[in-house]
Structures are given as C-alpha cells and as structure tokens.
Amino acid sequence: TSLSTSTLITMSSHNWLLAWLGLELNTLSILPMIIKPHHPRATEAATKYFLLQATAAALILFSSTLNAWQTGHWSITNISTPVASVTITIAITLKLGLAPTHAWYPEVLQGATMNTALILSTWQKLAPLTLLYLMKNSLPNSLILTIGTLSILIGGWAGLNQTQTRKIMALSSIAHMGWLLIALNTSLDIATMALIMYILLTTTMFTTFNITATKTLTDLGTTWPQSPVLLMTMFITLLSLGGLPPLSGFAPKWLILTSLCHTKLLLLGIVIAIASLPSLFFYIRMAYLTTLTTPPLTTNTQHKWRHKVPYPWTLSPAMIMAGLLLPLTPMMAT
C-alpha cells in the first residue's frame, strides 16, 4: 500500500515537498522486503540501498529548497535555477542506478531475492522517472544525453564478465535505462513505450528465473528437463532484450535511433547502437547456454532438487508479448 501511495503522491503532485515525501515512503516501504531473508547479504543490500536512496532524497530536498529560495515556488515542472536542475538530475540518476552512480545497483540486486529484485528493477523505477517526465522542459540536455550514453556503455561492458543472473539483469537494466533517458530527451511517447517494453521484458525474465531457480549461468544447463517450452521462450525473450528484429525489444531502439536521426544527432545514434553490442553479446551467451550446450533428452549436469512450482497465469501472455509486439509498433508509438 505504501508503495502505491508513494508513487501516486509523486505522480499526482507538482510540489517538490510532496514528491520528496513520496520518495521517502517508497524507500522505507521496500527495505523490509529486501531484508526479509535475514541473510547477511540481504542485510548488506538493505543498508546500501537505504544509504544511497537517503543520499539521493537529501540532494533532491536540498536542490528543490535552493530553487524555491531563488524563485519563490516549489513547482516540479518549472525549475529555472541551473544548479538546482543539474543537482536534481544527478540525484534522480543516483536513485535509478544510472552510470556513473551505478555501482550499488548490481550489489543490491544480488543480495535480494528474485522477486524483490524484480520489484527493484521495475516498480521502483516509476517514481524517479515520473519526476524526470515532469521536469522534461527543465532538464540539462547535454547532461542527460551524456549519462544515457555512459549507462549504455557501462551496462554492456560490465556485464561481459558476470556469471550471476541477477547482476546480469541489473547491468541490463542500467543499459535499458540509458536508452530510456535518451528517449526522454527526444520524445515522451517513445520514452513511455520504451519503459513499458522494458518492464514487460524484465518481468518475464525474472519470473522465468524464479520458476527455474536459475541464479547463475551454470544453472541454465539444468533447466531443459523441467520445461523445454519455458526454456525456448526464455531464449526468445533474451534475444528480445538484446533488441534483435523481428522481436518486440527491437521496436523502442528502432524508434529512438530514428528520432535521433531526425534531430540531427546521428553520431550519438551510431555510438549507442555500437555500445549496445556488448549487451547483445551476453544475452546471446545466456541463450547459448540455455540451448546449444544442452542435449534435448539427457543432461550431463547435476540435477537440482526442485518442488513443482506453480506457473503464474501472467507468464504466458507476457512471453507472447515479449516476442510478437513489433507489428503493433505504429499503434504503441502514437
């Protein structure tokens, strides 16, 4: 309830004080969920998350107070002080885990359970992104484009040597948020579509990892006997995350690159297109481990003890949408 309330406060108000209150409620509500397993790693993750989110919230409160002092109002949509605008942007990127303030994000996801990591990667992004949406006319464009490009670069390169699926998904999230930030600078409609697609693909992947108890890349080799169909759809979702046509994940990248070309930012488009190749490489590596190294009938790897896990009813439509939404791109982008 607190999570819903905090995001609603942030979305419905144009006042920085209420937005700050919503962000604080949001942070305090998720902490018990992170710390619930009572494991030292979970405690460490909750502590890191609290310190980073509290720092970002303090920066937001400081810069909004500075803006109110200079202009006499607390409006989110009109920030006329450059220092306040830059500070708030940096604070929100810290909350989102974007580069160069990204180092905490993979560590926190690694210390949380798979379901909590899913919430951190999807729901917890909504409130800070709402603030960025409201601030669109006041955002420092050069800084936004620089942070977005850096996030795509780091999200791709840092994921190449990871073996933990939660850390790989965290770095994937950083790269996708970089694309979304660049889209935010060009078109709100494309940014919204990219966000919906990111949430859909990330939810599908985390749900699949949770069902198959996949925590490391080596666990992928034992998932075939449990459900071959689930494994093949996971393979397709991974390729969709990488943005390969004709899958759904190609649509937002296609529209973002087209928008950059129309706004004469061709060089930036080329850079981020090349920077997304390392991300595509580690998605394909995961897909390779799920299919090509696993014989169809028997496995030479040790089987894990598994109880029969009930499949959530939302997984099937989510997996279908993860692969087949590209023909609906004109409808979603308008």
XYZ file of C-alpha atoms in Angstrom, residues 19-153:
135
model
C 7.377 14.376 -4.219
C 10.210 14.060 -1.691
C 7.767 12.628 0.872
C 6.596 10.073 -1.704
C 10.171 9.018 -2.494
C 10.965 8.585 1.202
C 7.826 6.470 1.762
C 8.800 4.432 -1.272
C 12.309 3.761 0.089
C 11.170 2.886 3.616
C 8.476 0.533 2.274
C 10.865 -1.587 0.205
C 13.517 -2.001 2.938
C 11.641 -4.736 4.905
C 11.186 -6.676 1.654
C 14.932 -6.586 0.939
C 15.923 -7.563 4.490
C 13.239 -10.285 4.873
C 15.506 -13.349 4.160
C 17.569 -12.498 7.324
C 20.776 -13.306 5.472
C 23.937 -11.190 5.882
C 23.864 -10.380 2.153
C 20.256 -9.215 2.417
C 21.162 -7.004 5.389
C 24.092 -5.560 3.454
C 21.899 -4.936 0.406
C 19.229 -3.184 2.523
C 21.871 -0.989 4.194
C 23.411 0.004 0.849
C 20.001 0.709 -0.638
C 18.934 2.837 2.327
C 22.134 4.923 2.357
C 22.087 5.577 -1.389
C 18.371 6.385 -1.571
C 18.597 8.637 1.513
C 21.543 10.496 -0.060
C 19.615 10.999 -3.307
C 16.493 12.159 -1.417
C 18.589 14.634 0.609
C 20.064 16.024 -2.631
C 16.570 16.412 -4.096
C 15.341 18.223 -0.966
C 18.415 20.478 -0.933
C 18.177 21.435 -4.613
C 14.392 21.952 -4.535
C 14.829 24.203 -1.466
C 17.534 26.117 -3.350
C 15.172 26.514 -6.314
C 12.336 27.668 -4.018
C 14.673 30.169 -2.392
C 15.643 31.595 -5.796
C 12.224 31.537 -7.484
C 9.645 31.534 -4.668
C 7.775 28.366 -5.752
C 8.024 24.568 -5.278
C 6.832 23.601 -8.753
C 8.387 20.478 -10.294
C 7.593 21.468 -13.868
C 9.399 24.813 -13.726
C 12.970 24.759 -12.414
C 14.700 27.943 -13.512
C 17.884 27.568 -11.427
C 20.604 25.713 -13.413
C 22.397 24.467 -10.258
C 19.149 23.020 -8.862
C 18.299 21.403 -12.210
C 21.700 19.684 -12.502
C 21.709 18.561 -8.834
C 18.200 17.099 -9.055
C 19.092 15.281 -12.288
C 22.174 13.739 -10.647
C 20.114 12.763 -7.573
C 17.475 11.048 -9.738
C 20.144 9.190 -11.728
C 21.575 8.038 -8.378
C 18.122 6.756 -7.414
C 17.756 4.961 -10.758
C 21.251 3.431 -10.570
C 22.449 5.051 -13.796
C 26.122 5.452 -14.650
C 28.398 6.786 -13.216
C 26.450 6.295 -9.935
C 25.598 2.675 -10.763
C 27.956 0.549 -8.636
C 25.430 -0.051 -5.836
C 22.687 -1.411 -8.080
C 24.078 -4.866 -9.077
C 25.206 -5.465 -5.482
C 21.778 -4.690 -4.031
C 20.027 -6.925 -6.579
C 22.483 -9.746 -5.823
C 21.663 -9.538 -2.112
C 17.887 -9.536 -2.643
C 15.591 -12.412 -3.569
C 14.491 -12.822 -7.183
C 11.015 -11.342 -6.556
C 12.437 -8.363 -4.650
C 14.998 -7.832 -7.425
C 12.086 -7.737 -9.878
C 10.349 -5.021 -7.836
C 13.600 -3.026 -7.570
C 14.095 -3.273 -11.341
C 10.572 -2.300 -12.367
C 8.246 -0.706 -9.805
C 10.967 1.274 -8.017
C 11.909 2.993 -11.291
C 8.475 4.585 -11.732
C 8.637 7.392 -9.137
C 12.077 8.821 -10.175
C 11.154 8.509 -13.864
C 7.899 10.382 -13.193
C 9.947 13.264 -11.818
C 12.090 13.241 -14.950
C 8.918 13.292 -17.077
C 7.594 16.320 -15.164
C 10.978 18.072 -15.402
C 11.362 17.459 -19.141
C 11.446 21.155 -20.082
C 13.975 21.993 -17.362
C 16.402 19.092 -17.844
C 20.021 19.819 -18.835
C 20.019 18.147 -22.270
C 23.779 17.618 -22.618
C 23.992 16.012 -19.171
C 21.015 13.724 -19.884
C 22.493 12.527 -23.198
C 25.936 12.010 -21.597
C 24.516 9.979 -18.681
C 22.372 7.924 -21.075
C 25.300 7.105 -23.373
C 27.578 6.286 -20.422
C 24.923 3.975 -18.946
C 24.569 2.078 -22.241
C 28.365 1.704 -22.480
